[in-house]
Structures are given as structure tokens and as C-alpha cells.
XYZ file of C-alpha atoms in Angstrom:
452
model
C 0.000 0.000 0.000
C 2.137 2.819 -1.345
C 1.295 6.537 -0.939
C 1.060 6.705 -4.728
C -2.004 4.430 -4.862
C -5.727 5.200 -4.361
C -5.831 2.425 -1.764
C -3.528 4.400 0.531
C -5.732 7.491 0.445
C -8.909 5.518 1.081
C -7.150 4.068 4.115
C -5.909 7.503 5.215
C -9.392 9.034 4.923
C -10.940 6.235 7.013
C -8.290 6.615 9.716
C -8.684 10.404 9.630
C -12.467 10.285 10.064
C -12.311 7.689 12.836
C -9.471 9.508 14.618
C -11.196 12.869 14.849
C -14.546 11.332 15.760
C -12.757 9.868 18.809
C -10.694 12.985 19.573
C -12.190 13.435 23.059
C -11.081 9.938 24.027
C -7.322 10.064 23.719
C -6.684 6.415 24.562
C -9.176 5.359 21.893
C -7.358 7.573 19.353
C -4.015 6.026 20.256
C -5.421 2.500 20.024
C -6.918 3.381 16.638
C -3.520 4.532 15.349
C -1.867 1.367 16.717
C -4.445 -0.731 14.864
C -3.997 1.324 11.695
C -0.228 0.866 11.906
C -0.595 -2.907 12.217
C -3.097 -3.008 9.358
C -0.719 -1.002 7.169
C 2.163 -3.406 7.811
C -0.119 -6.445 7.439
C -1.037 -5.291 3.928
C 2.600 -5.951 3.028
C 2.586 -9.385 4.657
C 1.225 -11.162 7.739
C 4.793 -11.767 8.941
C 4.854 -8.125 10.043
C 2.148 -8.865 12.639
C 4.836 -10.911 14.391
C 7.945 -8.841 13.651
C 6.662 -5.358 14.502
C 4.848 -6.084 17.809
C 7.667 -8.413 18.884
C 10.438 -5.880 18.212
C 8.396 -3.017 19.700
C 7.671 -4.961 22.886
C 11.348 -5.831 23.242
C 12.500 -2.231 22.811
C 9.774 -0.908 25.113
C 10.845 -3.281 27.904
C 14.504 -2.451 27.282
C 13.657 1.244 27.553
C 11.894 0.650 30.865
C 14.875 -1.334 32.178
C 17.319 1.367 31.032
C 15.255 3.960 32.847
C 15.506 2.018 36.118
C 19.049 0.668 35.978
C 22.144 2.632 36.963
C 24.572 -0.266 36.539
C 26.871 0.556 33.564
C 27.374 -3.106 32.632
C 23.653 -3.885 32.650
C 22.888 -0.724 30.678
C 25.468 -1.626 28.023
C 24.018 -5.122 27.812
C 20.497 -3.743 27.408
C 21.383 -1.240 24.694
C 23.372 -3.939 22.890
C 20.238 -6.105 22.847
C 18.228 -3.258 21.315
C 20.891 -2.623 18.676
C 20.957 -6.332 17.789
C 17.154 -6.478 17.534
C 17.007 -3.570 15.145
C 20.046 -4.492 13.077
C 18.374 -7.881 12.742
C 15.263 -6.155 11.389
C 17.348 -4.171 8.901
C 19.153 -7.275 7.706
C 16.188 -9.632 7.810
C 15.138 -10.755 4.401
C 16.858 -7.961 2.421
C 18.375 -10.566 0.154
C 17.716 -14.146 -0.802
C 14.543 -16.194 -0.663
C 13.417 -14.614 2.636
C 13.268 -11.100 1.185
C 10.505 -9.073 2.819
C 8.203 -6.973 0.616
C 8.798 -3.896 2.800
C 12.173 -3.113 4.340
C 12.122 -2.369 8.065
C 15.104 -0.004 7.954
C 13.163 3.146 8.723
C 11.267 1.419 11.526
C 14.570 0.221 13.023
C 16.258 3.630 12.784
C 13.280 5.203 14.508
C 13.196 2.518 17.205
C 16.891 2.990 17.959
C 16.391 6.696 18.648
C 14.192 5.668 21.585
C 16.503 3.214 23.344
C 19.731 5.124 22.601
C 18.233 8.393 23.855
C 17.215 6.680 27.108
C 20.650 5.026 27.378
C 22.321 8.437 26.986
C 19.803 9.910 29.463
C 18.547 12.338 26.832
C 14.966 11.034 27.149
C 12.678 9.233 29.564
C 10.857 5.932 28.937
C 7.359 6.203 27.505
C 4.612 6.325 30.164
C 2.689 3.636 28.313
C 3.199 0.972 25.674
C 0.487 2.126 23.275
C 1.882 5.659 22.998
C 5.270 4.157 22.251
C 3.873 1.706 19.704
C 1.789 4.378 17.948
C 4.945 6.496 17.630
C 7.557 3.943 16.626
C 5.397 2.224 13.986
C 3.554 5.338 12.723
C 2.410 4.277 9.255
C 3.082 7.533 7.308
C 6.813 7.170 8.069
C 7.044 3.386 7.625
C 8.241 3.266 4.023
C 10.844 6.041 3.823
C 10.707 8.283 6.881
C 11.212 11.017 7.859
C 13.123 9.292 10.674
C 11.708 10.938 13.775
C 12.926 10.723 17.351
C 10.337 8.626 19.149
C 10.811 10.792 22.245
C 9.510 13.775 20.228
C 6.465 11.861 18.958
C 5.255 10.389 22.251
C 4.279 13.756 23.839
C 2.192 14.601 20.778
C -0.345 11.930 21.776
C -0.972 13.615 25.140
C -3.391 16.380 24.104
C -7.058 16.269 25.052
C -9.831 17.481 22.831
C -7.412 18.467 20.062
C -9.034 20.181 17.079
C -7.540 20.203 13.595
C -7.630 23.828 12.452
C -8.602 24.746 8.929
C -5.122 26.160 8.336
C -3.408 22.920 9.392
C -5.833 20.834 7.355
C -5.159 22.985 4.295
C -1.414 22.732 4.855
C -1.717 18.935 5.042
C -3.683 18.790 1.772
C -1.208 21.165 0.109
C 1.728 18.966 1.117
C 0.009 15.792 -0.087
C -0.886 17.441 -3.391
C 2.651 18.781 -3.749
C 4.093 15.339 -3.033
C 1.889 13.706 -5.668
C 2.857 16.374 -8.195
C 6.555 15.778 -7.525
C 6.161 12.028 -7.779
C 3.919 11.611 -10.824
C 4.479 14.684 -12.948
C 8.235 15.075 -12.490
C 10.043 12.095 -10.941
C 8.203 9.287 -12.718
C 8.114 11.194 -15.993
C 11.871 11.730 -16.013
C 12.517 8.152 -14.937
C 10.208 6.452 -17.420
C 11.080 8.586 -20.435
C 14.841 9.023 -20.114
C 16.702 7.999 -16.965
C 15.844 4.292 -16.857
C 16.604 3.557 -20.488
C 19.929 5.446 -20.472
C 21.178 3.886 -17.230
C 20.124 0.432 -18.456
C 21.994 0.672 -21.796
C 24.283 3.725 -21.725
C 26.364 2.698 -24.758
C 23.337 3.112 -27.030
C 23.284 6.836 -26.357
C 25.599 9.719 -27.087
C 27.428 11.675 -24.442
C 24.795 14.412 -24.646
C 21.956 11.982 -24.002
C 23.805 10.409 -21.089
C 24.729 13.738 -19.525
C 21.128 14.956 -19.657
C 20.007 11.627 -18.144
C 22.465 12.044 -15.262
C 21.120 15.538 -14.539
C 17.596 14.161 -14.861
C 18.342 11.393 -12.355
C 19.534 13.910 -9.774
C 16.171 15.648 -9.968
C 14.176 12.435 -10.344
C 15.642 11.171 -7.074
C 15.077 14.494 -5.310
C 11.460 14.870 -6.427
C 10.659 11.205 -5.787
C 12.046 11.194 -2.255
C 11.021 14.702 -1.216
C 7.580 13.979 -2.685
C 7.220 10.984 -0.381
C 8.363 13.107 2.571
C 5.787 15.797 1.757
C 3.025 13.165 1.647
C 4.186 11.629 4.937
C 4.340 15.013 6.689
C 0.897 15.924 5.334
C -0.605 12.585 6.387
C 0.887 12.957 9.859
C -0.494 16.479 10.163
C -3.995 15.201 9.338
C -3.710 13.096 12.509
C -2.350 15.950 14.603
C 1.285 14.744 14.426
C 4.072 17.063 13.306
C 6.936 15.314 11.543
C 10.282 16.994 10.820
C 11.161 18.605 7.504
C 13.320 16.227 5.464
C 14.553 18.344 2.535
C 15.588 21.952 2.115
C 16.644 22.719 -1.484
C 19.728 20.446 -1.295
C 21.140 21.374 -4.706
C 21.545 24.956 -3.533
C 24.149 23.800 -0.985
C 27.414 25.765 -0.888
C 29.512 22.779 0.206
C 29.160 19.077 0.897
C 28.493 19.638 4.605
C 25.730 22.071 3.705
C 24.335 19.483 1.280
C 23.910 16.942 4.088
C 22.164 19.578 6.191
C 19.624 19.864 3.382
C 19.349 16.340 1.901
C 17.417 13.599 3.750
C 17.876 15.686 6.876
C 16.433 13.110 9.266
C 18.848 10.424 8.009
C 21.926 12.659 8.053
C 20.997 13.762 11.590
C 20.599 10.102 12.561
C 24.008 9.217 11.152
C 25.556 12.137 13.040
C 23.784 11.645 16.376
C 23.629 7.861 16.616
C 26.560 6.598 14.547
C 29.263 9.277 14.198
C 29.085 10.346 17.857
C 29.190 6.679 18.905
C 32.513 6.023 17.161
C 35.821 6.244 19.073
C 36.825 9.756 20.079
C 39.717 11.828 18.706
C 42.723 9.888 20.004
C 44.622 11.513 17.129
C 43.893 14.603 15.086
C 43.030 12.383 12.121
C 40.324 10.419 13.964
C 37.406 12.804 13.211
C 38.192 12.561 9.492
C 38.384 8.767 9.639
C 35.096 8.663 11.536
C 33.418 10.787 8.861
C 34.563 8.390 6.164
C 33.493 5.349 8.214
C 30.077 6.886 8.943
C 29.315 7.679 5.308
C 30.653 4.333 4.132
C 28.275 2.552 6.498
C 25.525 4.883 5.313
C 26.319 3.868 1.740
C 26.323 0.149 2.508
C 22.966 0.492 4.262
C 21.484 1.172 0.814
C 22.816 -2.178 -0.358
C 25.856 -4.437 -0.080
C 27.357 -3.526 -3.437
C 30.459 -1.788 -4.755
C 28.387 1.051 -6.194
C 26.893 2.007 -2.826
C 30.299 1.564 -1.179
C 31.861 3.996 -3.661
C 28.954 6.431 -3.209
C 29.439 6.388 0.562
C 33.222 6.699 0.272
C 32.936 9.662 -2.072
C 30.721 11.523 0.374
C 32.855 10.507 3.347
C 36.054 11.709 1.670
C 34.257 14.867 0.548
C 33.088 15.654 4.081
C 36.516 14.896 5.567
C 38.253 16.970 2.899
C 35.939 19.928 3.448
C 36.483 19.778 7.210
C 40.262 19.719 6.689
C 39.966 22.686 4.318
C 37.911 24.577 6.920
C 40.519 23.888 9.584
C 43.333 24.992 7.283
C 41.545 28.288 6.561
C 40.599 28.967 10.177
C 41.289 32.576 11.058
C 41.710 33.706 7.444
C 39.395 36.347 5.968
C 36.483 34.927 3.977
C 35.090 36.260 0.738
C 31.407 35.568 0.197
C 30.607 37.342 -3.043
C 27.746 36.146 -5.190
C 30.182 34.798 -7.752
C 32.093 32.765 -5.170
C 28.845 31.393 -3.724
C 27.616 30.459 -7.179
C 30.904 28.722 -7.987
C 30.850 26.844 -4.664
C 27.262 25.756 -5.231
C 28.026 24.625 -8.789
C 31.079 22.638 -7.667
C 29.155 20.999 -4.820
C 26.263 20.045 -7.106
C 28.555 18.386 -9.634
C 30.396 16.469 -6.927
C 27.018 15.172 -5.726
C 26.090 14.451 -9.353
C 29.225 12.342 -9.819
C 28.334 10.308 -6.729
C 24.742 9.847 -7.950
C 26.055 8.001 -11.023
C 27.402 5.223 -8.796
C 24.271 5.346 -6.617
C 21.999 4.718 -9.612
C 24.117 2.419 -11.779
C 23.460 -1.312 -11.570
C 27.173 -1.992 -11.119
C 30.556 -0.299 -11.310
C 31.016 -1.330 -14.938
C 27.828 0.494 -15.935
C 28.873 3.580 -13.955
C 32.219 3.646 -15.757
C 30.463 3.275 -19.126
C 28.306 6.278 -18.287
C 31.368 8.339 -17.352
C 33.119 7.168 -20.521
C 30.177 8.186 -22.722
C 30.135 11.656 -21.172
C 33.937 11.989 -21.508
C 33.716 11.283 -25.262
C 32.116 14.718 -25.714
C 29.929 13.470 -28.542
C 26.865 15.549 -27.894
C 24.490 14.242 -30.527
C 20.866 13.650 -29.558
C 20.016 11.549 -32.601
C 19.258 8.389 -30.614
C 16.732 9.964 -28.282
C 12.986 9.545 -28.690
C 10.861 12.263 -30.343
C 9.605 13.140 -26.861
C 13.093 14.246 -25.773
C 12.223 17.947 -25.962
C 9.278 17.384 -23.643
C 11.541 15.515 -21.216
C 13.982 18.418 -21.374
C 11.129 20.841 -20.665
C 10.061 18.820 -17.593
C 13.682 18.791 -16.410
C 13.965 22.565 -16.799
C 10.719 23.019 -14.860
C 12.093 20.728 -12.151
C 15.297 22.766 -11.923
C 13.423 26.064 -11.834
C 11.000 24.812 -9.154
C 13.905 23.684 -6.990
C 15.537 27.104 -7.054
C 12.491 29.294 -6.415
C 12.782 31.426 -3.265
C 11.560 29.829 -0.064
C 9.149 32.728 0.409
C 7.271 31.631 -2.732
C 6.730 28.176 -1.271
C 5.569 29.538 2.089
C 3.353 32.063 0.351
C 1.795 29.314 -1.758
C 0.809 27.394 1.362
C -0.687 30.508 2.943
C -2.683 31.394 -0.173
C -3.919 27.823 -0.550
C -5.019 27.683 3.101
C -6.984 30.915 2.695
C -8.972 29.736 -0.314
C -12.452 28.265 0.226
C -12.667 24.515 0.771
C -14.547 24.121 -2.516
C -11.660 25.639 -4.470
C -9.134 23.490 -2.594
C -11.145 20.403 -3.458
C -11.382 21.477 -7.103
C -7.610 22.030 -7.237
C -6.935 18.538 -5.892
C -9.473 17.045 -8.312
C -7.731 18.770 -11.238
C -4.409 17.426 -9.969
C -5.803 13.881 -9.953
C -7.090 14.340 -13.510
C -3.709 15.668 -14.621
C -1.970 12.680 -13.056
C -4.368 10.269 -14.765
C -3.801 12.028 -18.089
C -0.024 12.433 -17.965
C 0.986 9.414 -15.884
C -1.142 6.784 -17.570
C 1.549 4.109 -17.252
C 1.023 4.020 -13.477
C 3.277 4.919 -10.587
C 6.714 3.447 -10.133
C 7.531 2.429 -6.548
C 9.138 5.180 -4.489
C 12.895 4.801 -4.928
C 13.632 4.710 -1.197
C 10.920 2.115 -0.495
C 13.477 -0.592 -1.336
C 15.947 0.619 1.270
């Protein structure tokens, strides 16, 4: 049940109506969300009715024990058990005949924020199991995040007699509509009409075709993933839950560190807070750089145990370490921040990220090298492209322009949408659905990050 299917929205509407009809009975609302979460996972397979409650019960009890125990040895043993449970979920069935239809990576990352925060004494155990379970298995975030600290979700179930304001409801609908637009009208269009065919058989295309496809993939991935995040945040808001922002115009980043403050923010924060800070401290001055490389390499391998993801992670790790070393070397020197220098820094950062995306997308290293070789030939003929290439190029240009619009335009769009009458909002969403049916007749491809 993907957020790109009508089935998901029928389910969301039913949960929404039941939730707010029970809003005066908070426990009933929480139990409803717990049931909805289980139903959502069960739609992917009945095995989840064993895995999710079992893992959640284990982590909840571990959290309670961590909250009571002061013995360092016992606490280390407890947190080790939680880490093993959740690493087991991440690894379970990702390959081979036992492959699960829905990866549990995002569930596991979210669950680990709970036990590790309690272990570090940054949070307290949940006052009740159902609040914990509703938070850790919250269905809008199940497929691809945003990864949210469970300790920040639990208090959001405490309100009594909560009312969904018209402004918040409009914001939720705007985000869901925006997410669907990103997914169907940009990401899937670029993927189906150019990116997939070029990355599958790069030697059939000229360097110009391949280069455009690489740029298109960068924006396909961004609009696919940020579209899912918008839908998840909107769905959460419809149930009175505020999820964190996950993207902030990442291709406008001025350096690689800035990029990771803007791209998949919840994941980069997780890597920093729960992996990087858990690695050995700076015994030597080189240790922080090594830890950055190790962290990003592990982050790359999480996407899949392949050389392409390893290289992608290494590239970002080396880039982050190199930028930190450059910052340290320039410490105390005057900085020039002219528009030209910012533009050059942004352009350089984007193309470094673009290079890494080639390995991220390619089926194997050989294919990635073929793509780089085709581009390096500098044969920019577009004779092998389909007649629809100009339309693909137009969609790509629209995608680029939309990414670089000022933030104030986006915020203003939400405000204007929320102030329009409900009838006009409904008409706008209906027109969006018609446009999707007209322009995306081949159906929706799975969200790219749903396989991770």
C-alpha cells in the first residue's frame, strides 16, 4: 500500500475520520492509530504482525529497564540487545529467498532513537506501551521516513480534545498534493522517459543523451524522495502529528556539509547523532576525518551491499573529511562571500554530488564507468533519443526552476492555498488527480527509497 495508490488514500481518509470522531477519548485515538499501523504493515505481509509487535515490545521493555538501571554493565548489555534487535530487522530478508516486501530499515532507525536516547539519558521511557507503539510504527513514516525521534512523537499523543484547524488541514492537503505532483508529474516522468533507459543501456546513447540523463536522475531522485516526505508530513499532520522537515533545497548547498544539512535531513541527523558520535573519540587529530569516512561508508552500505553504494558512501565521506580539513586549514583567514564565489561553490558541490549519484543509480561499477566514458567522449548528438526528448527536457527545466524558487514563494503558496475556500481546494486537488491520470497513464513506479 504505497502513498502513490488510491488504496492508501482511502485508508488515510478512514483513519482520519475515525481519529477525529474519537478525539475526546485520547486512549481510543491512540489504540486506533496502533491498529492502523498494524493493518498497514499487514497489507505488506502477515509476517509483520509478528515482527513489529515483537520488536516493539522488546524495545519498550529495554527502555523501561534502562530507565531504572544505573549499573553501567547492565545498561550496556540492554542497549546492545536493542541494537541487535534492530540491526536484525534491517538485515532480515533484504536478500535471498526470505526477502521481505517492505524493508524495516526506517522502523529500526526510529526505534533505535528511543533506546539510545534513554541510554544516553537524553529522554525518559514512555509512560505507556500504546503511545510508544503508535509512535515507533507510525504508518506515514514506515516506508521512507522522515526518521523521527520517538521521544519527540510520544508527547504529541498527550493532548485532550485536540481540534484540527482549517489552516493545518489545508497545509496537510497542500503537502500531499505537492508530493503527488513531484512524484507523478516530475520524478516518474523523467525516470520512465529518459533515466531508466539510459542507465540500463548507456552505450546506445551519445554523451549528450547520457549527460542529460544524469542531470535528470539527480532531480528524479530528489522529487521522488522529497515527494514521499511531503506526503508523509501531510498525512501525519492530518492526525495531529508534526513530523520533521526532510529536505531543504539540497542542490543549492554551498559545500558538501551544507548538502547533508539539506538532503534527507532526518537520516543525516541520525548518522551524526547515533553513529558518528558513537565512534571512538579523537585519540589523534586524524580520527574525526576517519570517523566521517566510516560513517558515510556505512551509510552507503545500508542502501545495499554492493560496490556502487560503497563507492557512493566513500565519495561523500572523503568529501566531508576533505571539506572539514579545508575549513581547519583556513581557520582565522578572511572569507570572501561574493555572489560569484557562492555560485561557484554551489556549482562545484552540485557536480560532486552528481558524480556520486552516477554510482548510486548504476546497476554496477562497470555500468557507472560506461556512463562516465560516454560523457567523456564529448559526442553531444541527440540523434538516438525519442521524439519526446524535448518534452523531457522541458520537464527537467521546470524541475530545476522549481527547486531554485525562493523559499518565500513556497511559504506564500501554502498561505494562499489555506486561505482559499474549501470548494476551491477540493477542485484544485481534483484537477491534480485528472492531470496525473492524463499524464501518468503508465502508473506509478515504486518510491525509490521504499526498497531501502
